[in-house]
Short mmCIF file of N, CA and C in Angstrom, two decimals:
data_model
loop_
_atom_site.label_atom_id
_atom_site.label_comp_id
_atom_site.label_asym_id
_atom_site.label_seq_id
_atom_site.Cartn_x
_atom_site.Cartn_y
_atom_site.Cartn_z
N UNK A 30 64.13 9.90 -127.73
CA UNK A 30 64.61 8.75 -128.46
C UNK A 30 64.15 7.54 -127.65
N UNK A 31 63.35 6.49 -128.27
CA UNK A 31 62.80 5.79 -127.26
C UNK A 31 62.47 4.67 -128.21
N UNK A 32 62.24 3.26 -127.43
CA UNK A 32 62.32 1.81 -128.77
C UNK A 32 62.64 1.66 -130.14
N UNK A 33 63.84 1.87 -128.96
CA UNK A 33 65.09 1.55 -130.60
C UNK A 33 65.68 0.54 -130.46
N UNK A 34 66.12 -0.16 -131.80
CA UNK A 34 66.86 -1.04 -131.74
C UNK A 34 66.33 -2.77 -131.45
N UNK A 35 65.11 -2.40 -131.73
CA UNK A 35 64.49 -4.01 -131.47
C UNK A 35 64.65 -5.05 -132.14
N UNK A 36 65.03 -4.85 -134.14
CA UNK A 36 65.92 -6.07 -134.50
C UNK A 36 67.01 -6.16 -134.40
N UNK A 37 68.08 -5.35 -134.22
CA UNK A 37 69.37 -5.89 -134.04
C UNK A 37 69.68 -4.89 -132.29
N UNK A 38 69.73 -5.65 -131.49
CA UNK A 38 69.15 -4.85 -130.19
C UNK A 38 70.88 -4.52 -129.77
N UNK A 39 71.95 -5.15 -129.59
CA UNK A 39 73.34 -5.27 -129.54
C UNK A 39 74.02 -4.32 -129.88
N UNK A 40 74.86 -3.30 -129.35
CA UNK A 40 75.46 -1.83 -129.61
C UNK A 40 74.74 -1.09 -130.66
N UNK A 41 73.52 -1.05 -130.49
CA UNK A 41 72.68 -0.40 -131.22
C UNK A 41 72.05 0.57 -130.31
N UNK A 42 72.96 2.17 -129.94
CA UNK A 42 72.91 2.67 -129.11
C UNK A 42 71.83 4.18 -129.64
N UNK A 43 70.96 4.59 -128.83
CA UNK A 43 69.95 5.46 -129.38
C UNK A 43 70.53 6.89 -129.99
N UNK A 44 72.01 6.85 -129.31
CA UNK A 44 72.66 8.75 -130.30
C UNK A 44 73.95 8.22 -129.56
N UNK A 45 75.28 8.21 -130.69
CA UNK A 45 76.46 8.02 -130.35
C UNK A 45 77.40 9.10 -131.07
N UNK A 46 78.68 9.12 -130.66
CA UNK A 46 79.40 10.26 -131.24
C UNK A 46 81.00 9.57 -131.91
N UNK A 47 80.40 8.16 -131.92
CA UNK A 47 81.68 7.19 -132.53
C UNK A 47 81.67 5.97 -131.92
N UNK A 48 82.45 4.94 -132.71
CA UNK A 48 82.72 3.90 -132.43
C UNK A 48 82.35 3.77 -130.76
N UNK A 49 81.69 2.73 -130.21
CA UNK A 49 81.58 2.53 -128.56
C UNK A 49 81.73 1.18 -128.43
N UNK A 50 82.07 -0.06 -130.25
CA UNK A 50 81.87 -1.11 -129.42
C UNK A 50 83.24 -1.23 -130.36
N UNK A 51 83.84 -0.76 -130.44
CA UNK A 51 86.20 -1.69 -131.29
C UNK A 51 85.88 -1.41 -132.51
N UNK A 52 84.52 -1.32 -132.93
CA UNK A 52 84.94 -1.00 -134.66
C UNK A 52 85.24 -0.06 -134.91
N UNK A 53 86.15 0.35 -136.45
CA UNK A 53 86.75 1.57 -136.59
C UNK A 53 85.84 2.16 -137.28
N UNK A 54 84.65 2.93 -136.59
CA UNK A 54 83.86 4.14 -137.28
C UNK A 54 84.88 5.33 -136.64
N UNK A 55 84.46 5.98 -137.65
CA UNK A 55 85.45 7.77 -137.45
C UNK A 55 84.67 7.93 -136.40
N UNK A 56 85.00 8.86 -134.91
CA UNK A 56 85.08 9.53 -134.45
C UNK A 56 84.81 11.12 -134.45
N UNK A 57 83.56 11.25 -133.29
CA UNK A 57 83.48 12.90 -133.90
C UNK A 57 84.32 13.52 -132.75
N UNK A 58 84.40 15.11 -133.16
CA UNK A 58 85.44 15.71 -132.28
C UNK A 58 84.23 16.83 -131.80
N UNK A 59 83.90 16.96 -130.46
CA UNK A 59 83.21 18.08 -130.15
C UNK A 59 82.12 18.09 -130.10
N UNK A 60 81.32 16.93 -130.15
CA UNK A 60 79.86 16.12 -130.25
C UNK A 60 79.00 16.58 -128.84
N UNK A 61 77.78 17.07 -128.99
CA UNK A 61 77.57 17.68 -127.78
C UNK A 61 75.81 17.03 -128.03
N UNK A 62 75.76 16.09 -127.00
CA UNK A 62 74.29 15.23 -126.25
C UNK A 62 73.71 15.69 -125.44
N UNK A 63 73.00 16.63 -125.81
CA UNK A 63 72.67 17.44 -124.82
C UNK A 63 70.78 17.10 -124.72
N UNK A 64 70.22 17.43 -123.76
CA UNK A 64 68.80 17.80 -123.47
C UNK A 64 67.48 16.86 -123.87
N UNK A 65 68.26 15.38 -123.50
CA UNK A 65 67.32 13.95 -124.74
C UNK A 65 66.66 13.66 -123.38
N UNK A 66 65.59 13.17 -124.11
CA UNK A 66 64.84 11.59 -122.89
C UNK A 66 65.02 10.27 -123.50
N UNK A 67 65.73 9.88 -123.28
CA UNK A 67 65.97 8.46 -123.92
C UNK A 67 65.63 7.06 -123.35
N UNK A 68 64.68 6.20 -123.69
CA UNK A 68 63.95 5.67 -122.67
C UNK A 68 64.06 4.27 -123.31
N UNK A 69 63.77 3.14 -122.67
CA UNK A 69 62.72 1.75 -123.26
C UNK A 69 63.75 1.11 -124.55
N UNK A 70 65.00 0.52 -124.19
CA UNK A 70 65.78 0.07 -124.61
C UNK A 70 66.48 -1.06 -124.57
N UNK A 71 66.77 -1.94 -125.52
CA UNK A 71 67.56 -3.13 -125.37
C UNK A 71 68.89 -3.09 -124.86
N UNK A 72 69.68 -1.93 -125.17
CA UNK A 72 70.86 -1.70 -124.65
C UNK A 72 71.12 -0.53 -124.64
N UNK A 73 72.34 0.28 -124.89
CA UNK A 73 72.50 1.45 -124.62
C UNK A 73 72.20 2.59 -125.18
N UNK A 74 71.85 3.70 -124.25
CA UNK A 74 71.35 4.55 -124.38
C UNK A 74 71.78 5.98 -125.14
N UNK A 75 73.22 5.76 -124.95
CA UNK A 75 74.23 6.91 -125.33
C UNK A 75 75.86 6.46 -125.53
N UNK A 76 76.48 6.32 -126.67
CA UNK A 76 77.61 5.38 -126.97
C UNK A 76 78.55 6.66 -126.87
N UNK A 77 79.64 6.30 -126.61
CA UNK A 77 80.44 7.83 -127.01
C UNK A 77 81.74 7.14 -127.33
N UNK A 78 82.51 7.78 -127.96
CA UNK A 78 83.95 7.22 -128.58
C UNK A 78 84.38 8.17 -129.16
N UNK A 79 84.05 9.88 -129.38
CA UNK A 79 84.47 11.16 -130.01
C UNK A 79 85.99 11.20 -128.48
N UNK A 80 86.11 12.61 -129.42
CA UNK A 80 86.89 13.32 -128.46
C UNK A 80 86.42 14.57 -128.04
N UNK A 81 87.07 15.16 -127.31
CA UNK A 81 86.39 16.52 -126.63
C UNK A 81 84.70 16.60 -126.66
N UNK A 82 84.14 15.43 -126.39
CA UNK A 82 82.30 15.49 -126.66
C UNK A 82 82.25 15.93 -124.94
N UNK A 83 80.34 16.15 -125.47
CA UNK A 83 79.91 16.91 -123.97
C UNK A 83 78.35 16.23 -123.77
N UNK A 84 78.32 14.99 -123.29
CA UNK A 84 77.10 14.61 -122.54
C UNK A 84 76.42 15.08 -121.88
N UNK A 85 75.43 15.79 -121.61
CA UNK A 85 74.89 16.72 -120.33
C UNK A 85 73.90 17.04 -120.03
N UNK A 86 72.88 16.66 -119.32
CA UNK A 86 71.41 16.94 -118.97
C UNK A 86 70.27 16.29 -119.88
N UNK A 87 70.64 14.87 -119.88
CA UNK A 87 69.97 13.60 -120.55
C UNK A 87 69.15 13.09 -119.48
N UNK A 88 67.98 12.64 -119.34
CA UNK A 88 67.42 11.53 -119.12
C UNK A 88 67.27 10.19 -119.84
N UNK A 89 67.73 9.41 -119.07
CA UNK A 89 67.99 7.98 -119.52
C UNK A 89 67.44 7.22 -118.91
N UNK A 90 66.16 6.36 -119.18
CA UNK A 90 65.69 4.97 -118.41
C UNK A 90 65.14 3.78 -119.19
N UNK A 91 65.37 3.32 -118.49
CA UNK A 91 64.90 1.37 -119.11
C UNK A 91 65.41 1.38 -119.82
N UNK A 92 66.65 1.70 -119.88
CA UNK A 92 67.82 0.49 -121.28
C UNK A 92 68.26 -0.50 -120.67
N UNK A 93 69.00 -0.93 -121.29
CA UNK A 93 69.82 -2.21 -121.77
C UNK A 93 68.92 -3.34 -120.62
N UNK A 94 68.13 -3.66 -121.17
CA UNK A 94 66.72 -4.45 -120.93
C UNK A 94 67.05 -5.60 -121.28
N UNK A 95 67.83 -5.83 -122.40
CA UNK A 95 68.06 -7.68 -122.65
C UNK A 95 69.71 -7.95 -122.19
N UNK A 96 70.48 -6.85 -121.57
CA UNK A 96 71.80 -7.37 -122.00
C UNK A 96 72.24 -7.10 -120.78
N UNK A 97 73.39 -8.05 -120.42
CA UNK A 97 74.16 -7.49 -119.29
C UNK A 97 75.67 -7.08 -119.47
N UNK A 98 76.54 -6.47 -118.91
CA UNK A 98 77.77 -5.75 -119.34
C UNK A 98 77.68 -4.89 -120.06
N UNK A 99 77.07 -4.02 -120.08
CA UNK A 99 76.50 -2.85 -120.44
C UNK A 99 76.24 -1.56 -119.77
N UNK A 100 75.79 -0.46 -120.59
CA UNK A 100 75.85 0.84 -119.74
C UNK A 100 74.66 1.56 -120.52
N UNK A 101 73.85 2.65 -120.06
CA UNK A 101 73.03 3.45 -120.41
C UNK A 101 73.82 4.67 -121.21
N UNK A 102 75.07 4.93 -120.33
CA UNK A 102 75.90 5.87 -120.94
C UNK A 102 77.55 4.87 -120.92
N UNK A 103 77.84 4.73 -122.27
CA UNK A 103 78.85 3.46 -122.12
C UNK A 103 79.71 3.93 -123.50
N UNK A 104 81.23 3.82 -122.95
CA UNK A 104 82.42 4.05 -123.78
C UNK A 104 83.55 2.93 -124.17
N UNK A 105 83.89 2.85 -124.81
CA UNK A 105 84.81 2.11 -125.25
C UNK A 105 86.24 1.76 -126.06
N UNK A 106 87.02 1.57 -125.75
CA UNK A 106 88.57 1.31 -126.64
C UNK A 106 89.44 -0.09 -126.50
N UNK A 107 89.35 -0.55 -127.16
CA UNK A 107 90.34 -1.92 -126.64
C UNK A 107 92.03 -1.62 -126.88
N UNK A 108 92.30 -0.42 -128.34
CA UNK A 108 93.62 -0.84 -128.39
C UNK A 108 94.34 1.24 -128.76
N UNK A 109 93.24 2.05 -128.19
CA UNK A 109 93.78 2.94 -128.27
C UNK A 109 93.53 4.22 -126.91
N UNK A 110 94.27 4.44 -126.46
CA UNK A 110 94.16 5.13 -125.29
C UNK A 110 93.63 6.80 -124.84
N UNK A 111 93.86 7.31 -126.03
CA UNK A 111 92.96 8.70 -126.58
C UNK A 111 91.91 8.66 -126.83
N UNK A 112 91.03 7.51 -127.16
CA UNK A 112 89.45 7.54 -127.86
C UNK A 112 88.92 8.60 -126.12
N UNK A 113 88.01 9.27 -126.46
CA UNK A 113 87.13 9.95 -125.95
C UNK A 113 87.73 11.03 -124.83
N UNK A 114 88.87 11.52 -124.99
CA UNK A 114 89.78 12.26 -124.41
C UNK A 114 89.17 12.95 -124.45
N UNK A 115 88.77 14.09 -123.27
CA UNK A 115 88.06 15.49 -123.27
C UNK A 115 86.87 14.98 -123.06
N UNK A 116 85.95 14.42 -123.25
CA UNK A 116 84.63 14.38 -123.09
C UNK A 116 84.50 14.11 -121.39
N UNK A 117 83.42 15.44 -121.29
CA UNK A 117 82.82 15.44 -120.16
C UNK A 117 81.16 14.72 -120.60
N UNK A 118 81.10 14.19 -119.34
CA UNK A 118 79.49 13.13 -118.99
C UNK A 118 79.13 13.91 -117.73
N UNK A 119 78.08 14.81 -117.64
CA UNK A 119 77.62 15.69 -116.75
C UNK A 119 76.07 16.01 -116.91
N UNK A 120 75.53 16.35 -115.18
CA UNK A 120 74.44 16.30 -114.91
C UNK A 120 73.48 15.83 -116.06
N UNK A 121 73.47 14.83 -116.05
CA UNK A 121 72.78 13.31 -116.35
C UNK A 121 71.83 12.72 -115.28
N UNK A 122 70.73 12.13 -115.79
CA UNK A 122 69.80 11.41 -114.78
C UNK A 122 69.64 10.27 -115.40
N UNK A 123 70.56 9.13 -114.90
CA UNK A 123 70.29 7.41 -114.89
C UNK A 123 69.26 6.73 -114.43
N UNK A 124 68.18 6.21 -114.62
CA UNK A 124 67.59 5.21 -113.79
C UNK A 124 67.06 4.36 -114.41
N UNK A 125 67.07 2.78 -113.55
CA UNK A 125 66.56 1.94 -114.26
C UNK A 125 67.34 1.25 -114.92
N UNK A 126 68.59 1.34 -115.12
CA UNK A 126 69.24 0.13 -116.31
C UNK A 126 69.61 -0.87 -116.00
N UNK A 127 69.30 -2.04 -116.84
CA UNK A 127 68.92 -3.34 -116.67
C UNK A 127 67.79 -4.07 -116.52
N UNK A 128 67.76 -4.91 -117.10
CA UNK A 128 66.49 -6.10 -116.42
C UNK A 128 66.12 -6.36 -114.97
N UNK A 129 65.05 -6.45 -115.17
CA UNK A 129 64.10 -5.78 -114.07
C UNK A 129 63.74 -7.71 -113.67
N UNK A 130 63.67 -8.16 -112.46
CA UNK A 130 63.32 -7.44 -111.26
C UNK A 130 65.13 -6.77 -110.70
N UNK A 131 66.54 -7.43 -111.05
CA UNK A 131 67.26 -7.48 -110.76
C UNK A 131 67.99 -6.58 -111.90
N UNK A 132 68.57 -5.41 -111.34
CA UNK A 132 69.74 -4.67 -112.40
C UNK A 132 71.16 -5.34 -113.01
N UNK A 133 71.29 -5.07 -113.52
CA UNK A 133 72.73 -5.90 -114.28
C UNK A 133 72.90 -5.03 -115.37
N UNK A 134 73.56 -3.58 -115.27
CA UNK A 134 74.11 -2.32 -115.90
C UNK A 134 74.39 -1.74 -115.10
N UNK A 135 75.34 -1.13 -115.89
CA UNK A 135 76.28 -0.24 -115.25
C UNK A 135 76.08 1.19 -115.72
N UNK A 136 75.70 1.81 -115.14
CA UNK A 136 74.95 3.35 -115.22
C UNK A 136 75.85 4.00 -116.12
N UNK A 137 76.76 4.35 -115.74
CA UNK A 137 78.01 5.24 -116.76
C UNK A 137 79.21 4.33 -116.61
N UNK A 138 79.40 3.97 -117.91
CA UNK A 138 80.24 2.74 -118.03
C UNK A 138 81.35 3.09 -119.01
N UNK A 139 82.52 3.33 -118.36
CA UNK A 139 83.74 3.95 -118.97
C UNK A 139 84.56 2.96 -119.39
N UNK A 140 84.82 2.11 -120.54
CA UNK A 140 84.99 0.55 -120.73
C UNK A 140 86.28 0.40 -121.43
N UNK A 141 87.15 -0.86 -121.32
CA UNK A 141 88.36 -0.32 -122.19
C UNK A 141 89.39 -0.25 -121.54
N UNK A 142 90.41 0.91 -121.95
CA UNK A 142 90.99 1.93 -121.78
C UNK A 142 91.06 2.97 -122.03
N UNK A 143 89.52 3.30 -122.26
CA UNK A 143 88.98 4.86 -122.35
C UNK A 143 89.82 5.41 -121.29
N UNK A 144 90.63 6.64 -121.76
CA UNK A 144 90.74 7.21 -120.95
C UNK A 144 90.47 9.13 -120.98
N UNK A 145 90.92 9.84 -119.95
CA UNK A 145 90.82 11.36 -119.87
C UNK A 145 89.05 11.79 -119.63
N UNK A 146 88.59 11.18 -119.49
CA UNK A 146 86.99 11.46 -119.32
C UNK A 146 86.75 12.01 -118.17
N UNK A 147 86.26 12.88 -117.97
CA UNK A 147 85.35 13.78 -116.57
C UNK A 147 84.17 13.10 -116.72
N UNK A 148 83.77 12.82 -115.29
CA UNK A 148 82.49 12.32 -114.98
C UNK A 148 82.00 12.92 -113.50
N UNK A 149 81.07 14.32 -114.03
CA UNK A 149 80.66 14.96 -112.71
C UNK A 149 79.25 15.04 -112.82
N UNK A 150 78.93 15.57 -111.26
CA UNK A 150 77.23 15.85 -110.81
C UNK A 150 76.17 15.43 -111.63
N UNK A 151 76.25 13.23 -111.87
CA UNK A 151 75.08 12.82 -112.35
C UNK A 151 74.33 12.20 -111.20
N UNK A 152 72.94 12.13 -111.61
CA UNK A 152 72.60 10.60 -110.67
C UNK A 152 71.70 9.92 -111.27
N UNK A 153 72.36 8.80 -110.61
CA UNK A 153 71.81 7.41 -110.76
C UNK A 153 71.38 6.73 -109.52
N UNK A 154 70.91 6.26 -110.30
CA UNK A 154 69.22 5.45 -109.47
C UNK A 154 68.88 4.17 -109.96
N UNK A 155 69.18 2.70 -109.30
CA UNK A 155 68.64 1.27 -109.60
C UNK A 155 69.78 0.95 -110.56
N UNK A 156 70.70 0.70 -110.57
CA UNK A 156 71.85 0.21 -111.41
C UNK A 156 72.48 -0.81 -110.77
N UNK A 157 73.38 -2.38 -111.55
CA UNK A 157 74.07 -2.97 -111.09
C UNK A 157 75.51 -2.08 -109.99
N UNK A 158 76.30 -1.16 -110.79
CA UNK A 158 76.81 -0.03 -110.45
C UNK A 158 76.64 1.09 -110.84
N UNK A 159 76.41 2.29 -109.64
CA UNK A 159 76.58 3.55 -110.64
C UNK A 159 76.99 3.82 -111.59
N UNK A 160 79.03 3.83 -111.33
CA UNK A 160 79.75 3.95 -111.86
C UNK A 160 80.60 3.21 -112.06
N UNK A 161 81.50 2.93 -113.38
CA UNK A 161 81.74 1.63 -113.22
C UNK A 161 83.29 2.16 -114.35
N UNK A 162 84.50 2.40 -114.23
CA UNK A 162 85.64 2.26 -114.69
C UNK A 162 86.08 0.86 -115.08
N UNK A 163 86.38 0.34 -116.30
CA UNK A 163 87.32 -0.87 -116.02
C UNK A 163 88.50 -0.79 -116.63
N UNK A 164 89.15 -0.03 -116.23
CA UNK A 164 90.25 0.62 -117.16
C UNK A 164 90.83 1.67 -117.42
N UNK A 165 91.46 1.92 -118.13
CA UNK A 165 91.67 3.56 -118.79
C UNK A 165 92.49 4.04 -117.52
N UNK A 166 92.80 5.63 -118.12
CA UNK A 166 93.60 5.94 -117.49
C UNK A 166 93.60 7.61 -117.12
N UNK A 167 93.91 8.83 -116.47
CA UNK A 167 93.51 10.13 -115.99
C UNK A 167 91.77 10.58 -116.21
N UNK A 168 90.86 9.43 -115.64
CA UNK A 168 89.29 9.79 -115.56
C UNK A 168 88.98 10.58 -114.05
N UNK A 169 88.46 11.18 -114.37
CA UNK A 169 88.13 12.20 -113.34
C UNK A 169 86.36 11.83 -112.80
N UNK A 170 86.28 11.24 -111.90
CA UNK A 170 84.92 11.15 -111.27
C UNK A 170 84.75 11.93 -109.86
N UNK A 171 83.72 13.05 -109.76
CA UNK A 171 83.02 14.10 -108.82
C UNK A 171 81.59 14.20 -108.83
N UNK A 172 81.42 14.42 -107.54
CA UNK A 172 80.38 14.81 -107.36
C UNK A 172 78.81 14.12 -108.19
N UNK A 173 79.30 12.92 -107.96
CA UNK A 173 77.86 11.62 -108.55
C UNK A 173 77.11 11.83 -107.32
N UNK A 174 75.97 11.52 -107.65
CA UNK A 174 74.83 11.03 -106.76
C UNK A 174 74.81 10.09 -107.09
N UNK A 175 75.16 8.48 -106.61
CA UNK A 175 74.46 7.10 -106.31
C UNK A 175 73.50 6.79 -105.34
N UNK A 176 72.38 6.36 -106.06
CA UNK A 176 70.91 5.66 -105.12
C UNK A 176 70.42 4.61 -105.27
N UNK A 177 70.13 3.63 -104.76
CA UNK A 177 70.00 2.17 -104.72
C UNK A 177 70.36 1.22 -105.68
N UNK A 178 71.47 1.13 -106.08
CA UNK A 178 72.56 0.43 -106.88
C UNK A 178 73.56 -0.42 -106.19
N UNK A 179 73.81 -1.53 -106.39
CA UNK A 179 74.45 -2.62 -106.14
C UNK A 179 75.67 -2.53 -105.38
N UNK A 180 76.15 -1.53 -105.92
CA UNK A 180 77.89 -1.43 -106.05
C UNK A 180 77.66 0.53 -106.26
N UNK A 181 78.14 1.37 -105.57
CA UNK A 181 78.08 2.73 -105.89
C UNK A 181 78.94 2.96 -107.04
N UNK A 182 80.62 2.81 -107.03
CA UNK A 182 81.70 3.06 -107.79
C UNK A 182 82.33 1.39 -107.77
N UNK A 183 82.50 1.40 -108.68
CA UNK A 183 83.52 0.11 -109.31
C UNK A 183 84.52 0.59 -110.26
N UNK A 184 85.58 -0.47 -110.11
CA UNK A 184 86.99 0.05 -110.39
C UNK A 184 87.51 -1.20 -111.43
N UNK A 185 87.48 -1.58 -112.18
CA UNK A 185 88.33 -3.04 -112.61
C UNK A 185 89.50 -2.32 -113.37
N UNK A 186 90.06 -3.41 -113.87
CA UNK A 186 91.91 -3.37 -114.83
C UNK A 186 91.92 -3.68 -115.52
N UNK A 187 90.56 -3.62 -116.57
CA UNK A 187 90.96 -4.29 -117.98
C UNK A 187 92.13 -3.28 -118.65
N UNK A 188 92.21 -2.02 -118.49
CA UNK A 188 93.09 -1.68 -119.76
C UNK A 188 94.38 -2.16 -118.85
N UNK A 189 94.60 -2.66 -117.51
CA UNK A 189 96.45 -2.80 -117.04
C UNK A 189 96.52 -4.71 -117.41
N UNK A 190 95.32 -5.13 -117.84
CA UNK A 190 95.41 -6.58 -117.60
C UNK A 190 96.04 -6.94 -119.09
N UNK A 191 95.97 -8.64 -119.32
CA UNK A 191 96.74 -9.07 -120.01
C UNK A 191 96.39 -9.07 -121.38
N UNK A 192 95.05 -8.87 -121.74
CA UNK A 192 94.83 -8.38 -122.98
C UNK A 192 95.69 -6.97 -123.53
N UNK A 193 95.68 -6.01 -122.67
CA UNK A 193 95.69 -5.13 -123.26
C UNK A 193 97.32 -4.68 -123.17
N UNK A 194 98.29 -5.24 -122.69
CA UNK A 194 99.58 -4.64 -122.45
C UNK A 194 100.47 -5.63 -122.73
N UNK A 195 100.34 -7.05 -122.84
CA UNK A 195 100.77 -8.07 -123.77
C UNK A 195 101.34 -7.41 -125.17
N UNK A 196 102.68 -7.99 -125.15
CA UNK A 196 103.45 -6.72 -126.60
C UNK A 196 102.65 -7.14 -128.00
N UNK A 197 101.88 -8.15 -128.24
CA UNK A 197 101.40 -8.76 -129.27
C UNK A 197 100.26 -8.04 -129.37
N UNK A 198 99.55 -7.01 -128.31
CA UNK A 198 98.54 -6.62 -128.27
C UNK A 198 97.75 -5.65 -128.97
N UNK A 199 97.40 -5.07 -129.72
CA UNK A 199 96.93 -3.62 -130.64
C UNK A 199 96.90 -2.70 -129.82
N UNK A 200 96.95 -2.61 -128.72
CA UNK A 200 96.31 -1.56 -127.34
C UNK A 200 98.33 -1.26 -127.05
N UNK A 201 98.99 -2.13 -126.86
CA UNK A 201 100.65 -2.25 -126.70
C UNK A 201 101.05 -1.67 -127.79
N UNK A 202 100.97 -1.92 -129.18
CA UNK A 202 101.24 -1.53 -130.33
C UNK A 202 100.94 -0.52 -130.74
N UNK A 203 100.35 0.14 -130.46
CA UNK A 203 99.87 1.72 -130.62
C UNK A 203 100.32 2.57 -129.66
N UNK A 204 100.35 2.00 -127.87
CA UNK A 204 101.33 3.24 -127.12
C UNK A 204 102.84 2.78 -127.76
N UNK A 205 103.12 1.96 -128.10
CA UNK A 205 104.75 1.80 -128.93
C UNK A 205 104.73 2.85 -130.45
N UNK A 206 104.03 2.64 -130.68
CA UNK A 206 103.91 3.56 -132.14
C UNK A 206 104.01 5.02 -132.17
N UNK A 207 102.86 5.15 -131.38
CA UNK A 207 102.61 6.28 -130.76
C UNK A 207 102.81 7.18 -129.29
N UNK A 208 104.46 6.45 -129.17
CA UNK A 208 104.85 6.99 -127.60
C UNK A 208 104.68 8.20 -127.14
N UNK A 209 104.85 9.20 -128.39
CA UNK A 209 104.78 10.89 -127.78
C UNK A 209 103.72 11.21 -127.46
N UNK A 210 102.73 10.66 -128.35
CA UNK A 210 101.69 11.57 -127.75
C UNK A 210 100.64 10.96 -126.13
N UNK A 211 101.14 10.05 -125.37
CA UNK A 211 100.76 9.27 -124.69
C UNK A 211 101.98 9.52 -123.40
#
């Protein structure tokens, strides 16, 4: 999968398994990305927003070429805390994301409050960060290889910050709705 997305270049991700940027597309359950070369991209490379999906033994380079805050392998939820539960992201090969001469992507980019995601034995190579959490909640990261990237692991709080736990919030309003299963 390779130069995609050149007129509308913006979450126009080369194979996704659901929603990765807040809109409500259905969700697949059990979505399995397996064995791609996915190359020469405006932005991301692999969107995920299923549940129980299985990323695994992808090559990924030269995405997200025009954009920054972004990921080659990049997830997303603003107001629900189950999106991509179960999905493992495994032995994966990152390199290259971002604009060149200087990186500005985030290799595997768990965004949101994605949470429950395994993230084992990938590597990455030339990234703003390897790995990059900003949020979410029981993610499991092992056994990465990081290589000349900015930042190895990054950690931020968007899902504990004030967007998302503010009672007015859709992300608040849904663990209230939905207390049991959370």
């Amino acid at each position: 999968v390779h130069h995609y997305g050149w007129r509308l270049p913006n979450y126009r991700a080369g194979i996704t398994t659901g929603a990765c940027d807040g809109t409500p597309h259905p969700p697949s359950v059990g979505a399995r990305i397996e064995h791609n070369l996915i190359h020469h991209a405006r932005h991301m490379g692999i969107g995920f927003g299923g549940y129980e999906g299985r990323i695994a033994y992808n090559v990924i380079h030269d995405t997200c070429a025009w954009t920054r805050d972004a990921g080659p392998i990049y997830g997303y939820s603003e107001s629900d805390w189950s999106v991509a539960r179960g999905t493992v992201i495994e032995h994966n090969l990152v390199y290259r994301a971002g604009k060149t001469p200087y990186p500005d992507a985030y290799a595997i980019y768990v965004d949101g409050i994605v949470s429950g995601v395994t993230v084992r034995g990938n590597i990455v190579v030339w990234a703003r960060a390897g790995l990059f959490q900003n949020g979410g909640q029981a993610n499991v990261w092992e056994r990465n290889l990081v290589v000349a990237c900015s930042i190895g692991i990054k950690r931020g709080d968007l899902g504990y910050g004030i967007n998302h736990t503010r009672p007015d919030s859709p992300a608040w309003k849904n663990l209230q709705k939905n207390r049991a299963l959370y």
